[in-house]
Each structure stands twice: as C-alpha cells, then as structure tokens.
C-alpha positions as CSV (number, residue, x, y, z in Angstrom):
1,M,99.7,-93.8,-80.7
2,K,97.3,-96.3,-82.3
3,E,99.4,-96.4,-85.4
4,L,102.6,-96.9,-83.4
5,I,101.1,-99.8,-81.5
6,E,99.8,-101.4,-84.7
7,F,103.3,-101.1,-86.2
8,I,105.1,-102.9,-83.3
9,S,102.3,-105.3,-82.4
10,P,101.4,-108.2,-84.7
11,T,97.6,-108.3,-85.2
12,M,97.4,-111.6,-87.0
13,Q,95.4,-114.1,-84.9
14,I,96.8,-117.6,-84.8
15,R,93.9,-120.0,-84.1
16,D,94.0,-123.5,-85.5
17,G,97.3,-123.8,-87.3
18,S,95.7,-124.0,-90.8
19,K,97.9,-123.4,-93.8
20,I,96.1,-120.1,-94.6
21,E,96.8,-118.7,-91.1
22,E,100.3,-120.1,-91.1
23,Q,101.1,-118.3,-94.4
24,G,100.7,-114.7,-93.0
25,R,100.6,-111.6,-95.2
26,T,101.8,-112.1,-98.8
27,T,102.5,-108.5,-99.6
28,G,105.0,-106.0,-98.1
29,S,108.7,-106.3,-97.4
30,E,110.0,-109.2,-95.4
31,E,111.3,-106.8,-92.7
32,W,107.9,-105.2,-92.4
33,K,106.2,-108.6,-92.1
34,K,108.8,-109.7,-89.5
35,Q,108.1,-106.7,-87.4
36,R,104.4,-107.6,-87.4
37,G,104.9,-111.3,-86.8
38,E,103.5,-112.2,-90.2
39,T,106.3,-114.1,-91.8
40,G,104.4,-117.4,-91.4
41,S,107.4,-119.0,-89.8
42,G,107.6,-120.8,-86.5
43,K,106.0,-123.9,-85.1
44,L,102.2,-123.5,-84.9
45,T,100.1,-125.7,-82.6
46,K,96.3,-126.1,-82.1
47,R,96.6,-125.0,-78.5
48,L,93.7,-122.7,-77.8
49,L,92.8,-122.1,-74.1
50,V,89.1,-122.1,-73.5
51,P,87.4,-121.7,-70.1
52,T,85.7,-124.7,-68.6
53,E,82.1,-124.6,-67.2
54,K,83.6,-124.5,-63.7
55,E,85.8,-121.5,-64.5
56,I,82.8,-119.7,-66.1
57,S,80.6,-120.4,-63.1
58,E,83.3,-119.2,-60.7
59,K,83.7,-116.2,-63.0
60,M,87.5,-116.5,-63.1
61,F,90.1,-118.1,-65.4
62,S,93.7,-118.4,-63.9
63,L,96.9,-119.7,-65.6
64,E,100.3,-119.7,-64.0
65,Y,103.7,-121.0,-65.3
66,D,106.7,-121.9,-63.0
67,C,109.9,-122.1,-65.0
68,A,111.8,-123.8,-62.2
69,K,109.4,-126.8,-62.2
70,D,108.5,-126.3,-65.9
71,Q,104.8,-126.6,-65.2
72,Y,101.6,-124.7,-65.5
73,R,98.9,-124.4,-62.9
74,R,95.4,-124.0,-64.0
75,G,93.1,-123.9,-61.0
76,V,94.1,-127.1,-59.2
77,D,95.4,-128.8,-62.3
78,L,99.1,-129.1,-63.1
79,I,100.3,-129.3,-66.7
80,K,104.0,-130.2,-67.4
81,G,106.1,-128.6,-70.1
82,W,106.2,-125.0,-71.2
83,E,105.5,-126.1,-74.8
84,S,102.3,-127.9,-73.9
85,L,100.1,-124.8,-73.8
86,V,101.7,-122.4,-76.3
87,S,100.0,-121.7,-79.6
88,K,103.2,-120.7,-81.4
89,Q,106.9,-121.0,-80.7
90,K,109.9,-120.2,-82.8
91,N,113.6,-120.7,-82.1
92,V,113.2,-120.9,-78.3
93,C,114.0,-123.4,-75.6
94,R,114.1,-123.9,-71.9
95,V,117.6,-124.1,-70.3
96,V,118.5,-125.6,-67.0
97,D,121.8,-124.2,-65.8
98,Q,122.9,-126.5,-63.1
99,A,126.2,-124.6,-62.5
100,N,124.3,-121.5,-61.6
101,N,121.2,-123.3,-60.3
102,V,118.8,-121.5,-62.5
103,A,116.3,-122.1,-65.3
104,Y,115.1,-119.8,-68.0
105,I,113.7,-119.6,-71.6
106,C,115.9,-118.1,-74.3
107,C,116.7,-118.3,-78.0
108,Q,118.1,-121.6,-79.2
109,E,121.9,-121.7,-79.7
110,G,122.9,-119.8,-82.8
111,K,119.5,-118.0,-83.1
112,T,119.2,-114.3,-82.5
113,S,115.4,-114.0,-82.5
114,G,112.5,-116.1,-81.3
115,E,108.9,-115.9,-80.1
116,I,106.3,-117.5,-77.9
117,W,102.5,-117.1,-78.1
118,W,99.6,-118.2,-75.9
119,S,96.1,-117.9,-77.3
120,F,92.8,-117.7,-75.4
121,D,89.2,-117.8,-76.5
122,F,86.6,-117.0,-73.8
123,D,83.8,-118.1,-76.1
124,G,81.8,-114.9,-76.2
125,H,81.8,-114.4,-72.5
126,L,82.1,-110.7,-71.3
127,V,85.6,-110.2,-70.0
128,K,85.5,-107.6,-67.2
129,N,89.2,-107.3,-66.6
130,I,92.5,-109.1,-67.1
131,E,95.5,-109.2,-64.7
132,F,98.9,-110.1,-66.2
133,R,102.3,-110.6,-64.8
134,L,105.6,-111.5,-66.5
135,D,108.6,-112.0,-64.3
136,G,112.3,-113.0,-64.5
137,I,113.6,-111.0,-67.5
138,K,117.3,-110.7,-67.9
139,K,118.9,-108.9,-70.9
140,N,122.2,-107.2,-71.8
141,D,122.4,-103.8,-73.5
142,D,121.6,-105.3,-76.9
143,G,119.1,-107.9,-75.6
144,V,115.5,-107.1,-76.0
145,I,112.3,-108.9,-74.9
146,R,109.1,-107.4,-76.1
147,A,105.7,-108.5,-74.8
148,I,102.3,-107.6,-75.9
149,I,98.7,-108.6,-75.3
150,C,96.3,-108.5,-78.2
151,C,92.5,-108.4,-77.5
152,G,91.1,-108.9,-81.0
153,D,92.9,-106.4,-83.2
154,I,93.8,-104.0,-80.3
155,C,97.3,-104.6,-78.9
156,T,98.9,-103.3,-75.8
157,V,102.6,-103.3,-75.0
158,I,103.3,-104.8,-71.6
159,P,105.4,-102.3,-69.6
160,S,108.9,-102.9,-68.3
161,T,107.5,-103.8,-64.8
162,G,106.0,-106.9,-66.4
163,E,102.6,-106.1,-64.9
164,L,99.4,-105.0,-66.7
165,K,95.8,-104.6,-65.8
166,M,93.1,-104.2,-68.5
167,E,89.4,-103.4,-68.0
168,M,86.3,-103.8,-70.0
169,I,87.8,-106.0,-72.8
170,E,85.7,-105.8,-75.9
171,S,87.0,-109.0,-77.5
172,S,86.8,-112.5,-76.1
173,K,89.9,-113.6,-78.0
174,V,93.2,-112.8,-76.4
175,D,96.8,-113.5,-77.4
176,V,99.9,-113.0,-75.3
177,K,103.0,-112.7,-77.6
178,I,106.6,-112.5,-76.5
179,Y,109.4,-111.7,-78.8
180,F,113.2,-112.1,-78.3
181,S,115.7,-110.1,-80.4
182,S,118.9,-111.3,-78.9
183,E,120.5,-114.7,-78.1
184,D,121.5,-113.3,-74.7
185,A,117.9,-112.3,-73.6
186,Q,116.5,-114.6,-70.9
187,L,112.9,-115.0,-69.9
188,F,111.4,-116.4,-66.7
189,L,114.9,-116.5,-65.1
190,I,114.5,-118.3,-61.7
191,N,116.4,-120.1,-59.1
192,L,115.8,-123.9,-59.1
193,N,115.2,-123.9,-55.4
194,S,112.7,-121.0,-55.4
195,G,109.7,-123.1,-54.3
196,D,106.3,-122.4,-55.8
197,Y,106.5,-119.2,-57.9
198,A,104.6,-118.0,-61.0
199,N,106.9,-116.4,-63.5
200,F,103.9,-116.0,-65.8
201,L,100.4,-115.2,-64.6
202,V,97.1,-114.5,-66.5
203,K,93.9,-114.0,-64.5
204,V,90.7,-113.2,-66.3
205,F,87.5,-112.2,-64.6
206,F,84.1,-112.6,-66.2
C-alpha cells in the first residue's frame, strides 16, 4: 500500500519557488515524473500558509474557499481570488457560467490536464488532527480529479466523498494537491446564488 501511495502521490515539496525546487527530478521517464508531479512545469508562487500567533494561541487554523464568491475565509479575514493563496497552479482557471448560473475551476481551454497546490507550514507546532473537505466535483466518464494530502513525505489519497480526517500528524509541513486529467472535469462547482458556502475547507488543530 505504501508503494502504491508513493507512486500516485507526488512527494516533492514546493516551498519557495527556487529554481532547484522548480526543476524537479532529472532522472526517470517523463511519464513517470508526470505521475509524481515532478516535471517542474506549472506556475510556482511563494505562497506558504503559516499560522499567526492568534491561531496558535487559539489552537486552531481554519481556511475556507467559496468558489461562487471567489474568496477565501481565514478566521474573520476575507481574501479575494483563488490564485492568491495557491503555491502552484498549472493550466487551470475559474469559470463563471452565467447561462447556467454556476462557477467552477477547470482546465484551461485546450488543456487536458492541470493541477493546484496549497502549502502549509505549521512551524514545528504539534498538529493533533486535520479535518479536510473538498466539495463540488463534476466529471464525465473520462474526467478524473485526484486529490491528495501530503504530510511531509507521507501522502494520503482523499476519498471520493471529499472528506478526510487525519490524527497525530508527524510533520508540520502539509500540502494539498489536486490534479485534473480531463478538460471536462470541474472542481468546486457551485450555484452563484448559493450564499455562504465552503467548497474547500482545511481545519488544523494544535
């Protein structure tokens, strides 16, 4: 099982967008490196989410994303734009379909694969547990969206329900990685009139 997870789950940690980290592995076939997310392609940022003193004192970090409003909520703070907090994104965009009154994230037109990463560093603080929810996935028979959480070098596939709880996390560095393998796959699909709703939720308890 460990070998299977290691095969389908990229273990390379994207941290500060340096050229070395952007390069990825230099040996192995291109297909093998692509499976592991090590092709070195995609737009890297310096976005690394670190808890504030207030979050540490309250022993909880919470991040939500609402695709209808295209905004994050972190505690009482609102941050506009899905791209503003990602650590890596490749070939993806947010679409507002006014005809069907929905919004979602998908591959850019003409692209058949894409990815989004969020990276967290809890600065050595003991993480007791993590609650994760990923909602609003639409795909056809060929469309695939794969999501994983990597805590250090240990990666866990997020089940089809989109919900996952993890306890006694050994690493303070966590990455959420989402991969698209079809131009028809849609993520965070939501009605524009849905009101306040979190398509994406990460709660970390210290």
